[in-house]
Short mmCIF file of N, CA and C in Angstrom, two decimals:
data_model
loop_
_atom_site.label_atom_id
_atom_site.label_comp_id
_atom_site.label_asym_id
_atom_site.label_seq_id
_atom_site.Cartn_x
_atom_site.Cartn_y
_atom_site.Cartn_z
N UNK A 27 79.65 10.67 177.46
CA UNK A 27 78.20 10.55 177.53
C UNK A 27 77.74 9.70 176.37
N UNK A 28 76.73 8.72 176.70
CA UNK A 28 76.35 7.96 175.50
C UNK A 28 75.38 7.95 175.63
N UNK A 29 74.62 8.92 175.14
CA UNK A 29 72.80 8.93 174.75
C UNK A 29 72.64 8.81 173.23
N UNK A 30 71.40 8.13 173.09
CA UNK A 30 71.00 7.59 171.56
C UNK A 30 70.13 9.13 171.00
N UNK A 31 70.22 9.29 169.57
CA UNK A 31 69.48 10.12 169.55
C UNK A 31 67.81 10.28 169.93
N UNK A 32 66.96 9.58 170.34
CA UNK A 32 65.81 9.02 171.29
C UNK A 32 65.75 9.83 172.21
N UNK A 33 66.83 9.65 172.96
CA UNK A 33 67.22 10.26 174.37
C UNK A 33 67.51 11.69 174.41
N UNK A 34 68.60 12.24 173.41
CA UNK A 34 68.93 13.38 173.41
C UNK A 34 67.46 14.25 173.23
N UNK A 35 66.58 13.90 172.15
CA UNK A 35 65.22 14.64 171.17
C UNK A 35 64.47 15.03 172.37
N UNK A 36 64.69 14.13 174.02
CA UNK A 36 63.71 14.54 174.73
C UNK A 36 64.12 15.90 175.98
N UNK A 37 65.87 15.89 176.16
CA UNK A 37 66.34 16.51 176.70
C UNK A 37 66.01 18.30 176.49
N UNK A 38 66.09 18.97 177.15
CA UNK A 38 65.26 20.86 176.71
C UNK A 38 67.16 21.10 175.72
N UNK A 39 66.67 22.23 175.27
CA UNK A 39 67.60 23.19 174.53
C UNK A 39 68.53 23.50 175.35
N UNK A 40 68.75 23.93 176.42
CA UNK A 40 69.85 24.03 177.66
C UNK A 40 70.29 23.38 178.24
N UNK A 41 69.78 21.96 177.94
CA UNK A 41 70.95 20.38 178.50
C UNK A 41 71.05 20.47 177.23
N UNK A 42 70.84 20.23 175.77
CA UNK A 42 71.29 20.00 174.42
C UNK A 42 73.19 21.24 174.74
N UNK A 43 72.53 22.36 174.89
CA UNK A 43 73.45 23.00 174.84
C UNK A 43 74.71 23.14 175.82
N UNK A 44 74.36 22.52 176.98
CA UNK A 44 75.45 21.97 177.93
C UNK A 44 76.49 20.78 177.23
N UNK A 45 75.34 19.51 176.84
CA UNK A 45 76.32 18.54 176.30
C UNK A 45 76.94 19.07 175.19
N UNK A 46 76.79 20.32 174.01
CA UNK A 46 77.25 20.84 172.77
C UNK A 46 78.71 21.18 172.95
N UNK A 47 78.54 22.51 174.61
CA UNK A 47 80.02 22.87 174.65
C UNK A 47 80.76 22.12 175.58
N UNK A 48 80.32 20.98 176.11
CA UNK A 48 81.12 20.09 176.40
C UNK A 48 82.31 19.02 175.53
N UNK A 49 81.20 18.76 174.17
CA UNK A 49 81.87 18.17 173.46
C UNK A 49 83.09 19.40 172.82
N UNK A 50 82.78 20.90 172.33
CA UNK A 50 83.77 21.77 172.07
C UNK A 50 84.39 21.95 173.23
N UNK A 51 84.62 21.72 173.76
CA UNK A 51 85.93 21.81 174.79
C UNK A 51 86.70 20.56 174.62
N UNK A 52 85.92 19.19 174.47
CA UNK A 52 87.04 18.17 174.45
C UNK A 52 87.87 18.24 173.07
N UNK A 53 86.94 18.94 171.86
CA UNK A 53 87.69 19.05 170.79
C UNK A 53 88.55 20.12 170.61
N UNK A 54 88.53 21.19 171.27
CA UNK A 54 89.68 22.07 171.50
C UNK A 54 90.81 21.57 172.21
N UNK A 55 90.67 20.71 173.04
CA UNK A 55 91.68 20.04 174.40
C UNK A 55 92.61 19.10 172.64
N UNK A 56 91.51 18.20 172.03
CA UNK A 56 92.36 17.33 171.76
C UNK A 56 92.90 18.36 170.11
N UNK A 57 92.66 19.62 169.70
CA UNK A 57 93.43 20.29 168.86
C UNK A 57 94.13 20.53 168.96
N UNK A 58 94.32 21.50 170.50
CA UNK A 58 95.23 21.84 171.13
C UNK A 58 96.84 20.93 170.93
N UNK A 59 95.83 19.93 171.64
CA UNK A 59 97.20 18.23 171.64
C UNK A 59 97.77 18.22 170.42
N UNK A 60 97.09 18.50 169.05
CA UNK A 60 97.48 18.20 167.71
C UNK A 60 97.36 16.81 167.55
N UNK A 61 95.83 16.06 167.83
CA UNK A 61 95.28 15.18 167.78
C UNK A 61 94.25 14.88 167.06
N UNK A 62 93.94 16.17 165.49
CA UNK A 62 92.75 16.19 164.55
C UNK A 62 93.13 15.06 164.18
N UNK A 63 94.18 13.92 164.06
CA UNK A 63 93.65 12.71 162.82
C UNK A 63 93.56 11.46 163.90
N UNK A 64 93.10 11.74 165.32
CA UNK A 64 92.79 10.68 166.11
C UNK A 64 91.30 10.36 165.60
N UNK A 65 91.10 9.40 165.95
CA UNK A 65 89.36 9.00 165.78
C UNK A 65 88.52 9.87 166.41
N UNK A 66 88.99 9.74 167.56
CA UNK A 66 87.86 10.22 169.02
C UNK A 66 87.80 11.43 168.21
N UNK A 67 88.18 12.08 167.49
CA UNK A 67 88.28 14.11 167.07
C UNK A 67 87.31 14.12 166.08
N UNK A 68 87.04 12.80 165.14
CA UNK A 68 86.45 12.71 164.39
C UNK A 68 84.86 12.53 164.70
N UNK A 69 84.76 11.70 165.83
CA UNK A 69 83.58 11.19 166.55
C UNK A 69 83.11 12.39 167.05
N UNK A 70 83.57 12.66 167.68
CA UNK A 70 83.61 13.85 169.23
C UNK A 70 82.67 15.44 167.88
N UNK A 71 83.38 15.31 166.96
CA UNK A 71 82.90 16.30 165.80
C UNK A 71 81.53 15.76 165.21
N UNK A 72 81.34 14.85 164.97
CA UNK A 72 80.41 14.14 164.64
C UNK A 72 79.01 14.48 165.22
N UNK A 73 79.28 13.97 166.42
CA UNK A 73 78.53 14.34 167.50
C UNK A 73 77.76 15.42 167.90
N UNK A 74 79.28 16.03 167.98
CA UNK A 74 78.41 18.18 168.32
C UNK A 74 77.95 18.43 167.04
N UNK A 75 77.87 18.09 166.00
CA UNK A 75 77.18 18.34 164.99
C UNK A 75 75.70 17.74 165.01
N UNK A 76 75.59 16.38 165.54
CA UNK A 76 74.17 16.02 165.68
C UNK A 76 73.85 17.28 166.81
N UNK A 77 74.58 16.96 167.60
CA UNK A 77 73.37 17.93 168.88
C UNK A 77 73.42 18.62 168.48
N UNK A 78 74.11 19.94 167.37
CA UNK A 78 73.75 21.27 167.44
C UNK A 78 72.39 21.31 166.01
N UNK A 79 72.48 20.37 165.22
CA UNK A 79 71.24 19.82 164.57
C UNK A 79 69.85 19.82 165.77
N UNK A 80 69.85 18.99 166.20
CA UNK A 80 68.46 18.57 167.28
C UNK A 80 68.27 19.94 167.67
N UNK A 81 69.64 20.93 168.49
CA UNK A 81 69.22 22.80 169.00
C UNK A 81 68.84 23.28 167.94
N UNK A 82 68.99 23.11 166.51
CA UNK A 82 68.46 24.15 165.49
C UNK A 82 67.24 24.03 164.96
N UNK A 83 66.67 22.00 165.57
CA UNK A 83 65.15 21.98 165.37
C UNK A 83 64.40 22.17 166.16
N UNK A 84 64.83 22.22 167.84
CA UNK A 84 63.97 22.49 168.45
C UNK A 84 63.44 24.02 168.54
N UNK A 85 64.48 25.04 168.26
CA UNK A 85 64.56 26.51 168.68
C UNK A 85 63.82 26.81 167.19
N UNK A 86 64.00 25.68 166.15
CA UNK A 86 62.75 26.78 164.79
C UNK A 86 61.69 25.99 164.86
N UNK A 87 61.06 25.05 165.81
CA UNK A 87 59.84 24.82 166.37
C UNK A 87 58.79 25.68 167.12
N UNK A 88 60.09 26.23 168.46
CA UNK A 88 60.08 27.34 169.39
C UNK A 88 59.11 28.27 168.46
N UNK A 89 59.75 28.96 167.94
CA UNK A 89 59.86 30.18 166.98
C UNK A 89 58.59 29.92 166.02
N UNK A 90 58.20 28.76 165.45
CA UNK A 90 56.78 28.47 164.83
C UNK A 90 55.81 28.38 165.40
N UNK A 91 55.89 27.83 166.86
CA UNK A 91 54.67 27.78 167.62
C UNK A 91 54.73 29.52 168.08
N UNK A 92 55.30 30.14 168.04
CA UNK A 92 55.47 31.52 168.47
C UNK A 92 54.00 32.10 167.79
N UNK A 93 55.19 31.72 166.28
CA UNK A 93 54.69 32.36 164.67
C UNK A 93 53.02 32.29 165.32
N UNK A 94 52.80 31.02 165.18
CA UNK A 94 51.44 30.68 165.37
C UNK A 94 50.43 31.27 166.44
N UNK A 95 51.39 31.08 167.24
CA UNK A 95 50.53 32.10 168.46
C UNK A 95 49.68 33.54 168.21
N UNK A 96 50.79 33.94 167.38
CA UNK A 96 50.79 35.53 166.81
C UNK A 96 49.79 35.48 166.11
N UNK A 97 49.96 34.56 165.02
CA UNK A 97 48.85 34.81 163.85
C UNK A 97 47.14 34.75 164.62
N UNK A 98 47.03 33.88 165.34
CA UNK A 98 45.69 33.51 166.16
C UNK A 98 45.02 34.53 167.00
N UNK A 99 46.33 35.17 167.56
CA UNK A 99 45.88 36.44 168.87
C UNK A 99 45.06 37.54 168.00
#
């Protein structure tokens, strides 16, 4: 999959989190192999680290507009 981060920021929390354990599965496949000093392992890590970044800003957004809700009611 090659989405820019642009693309990913607009996707919901449950496609973020589809493409997340997609990428942990290819990096288990290629551990498994005993393939940590290939590139792709390095990338592929890289990666699920951005997307699980973008899930940890959207879900403490979630959670502020909550906050906010609360305080107003």
């Amino acid at each position: 999959m090659s989405l820019k981060t642009k693309q990913l920021k607009r996707l919901s929390v449950k496609e973020l989190t589809e493409i997340a354990d997609s990428y942990a599965l290819k990096l288990m496949s290629l551990e498994q192999q005993g393939k940590r000093d290939d590139p792709r392992f390095k990338q592929l890590a890289l990666e699920l680290y951005h997307v699980s970044e973008l899930i940890d800003v959207k879900v403490i957004k979630y959670h502020r507009g909550l906050m906010n809700k609360n305080k107003n009611s």
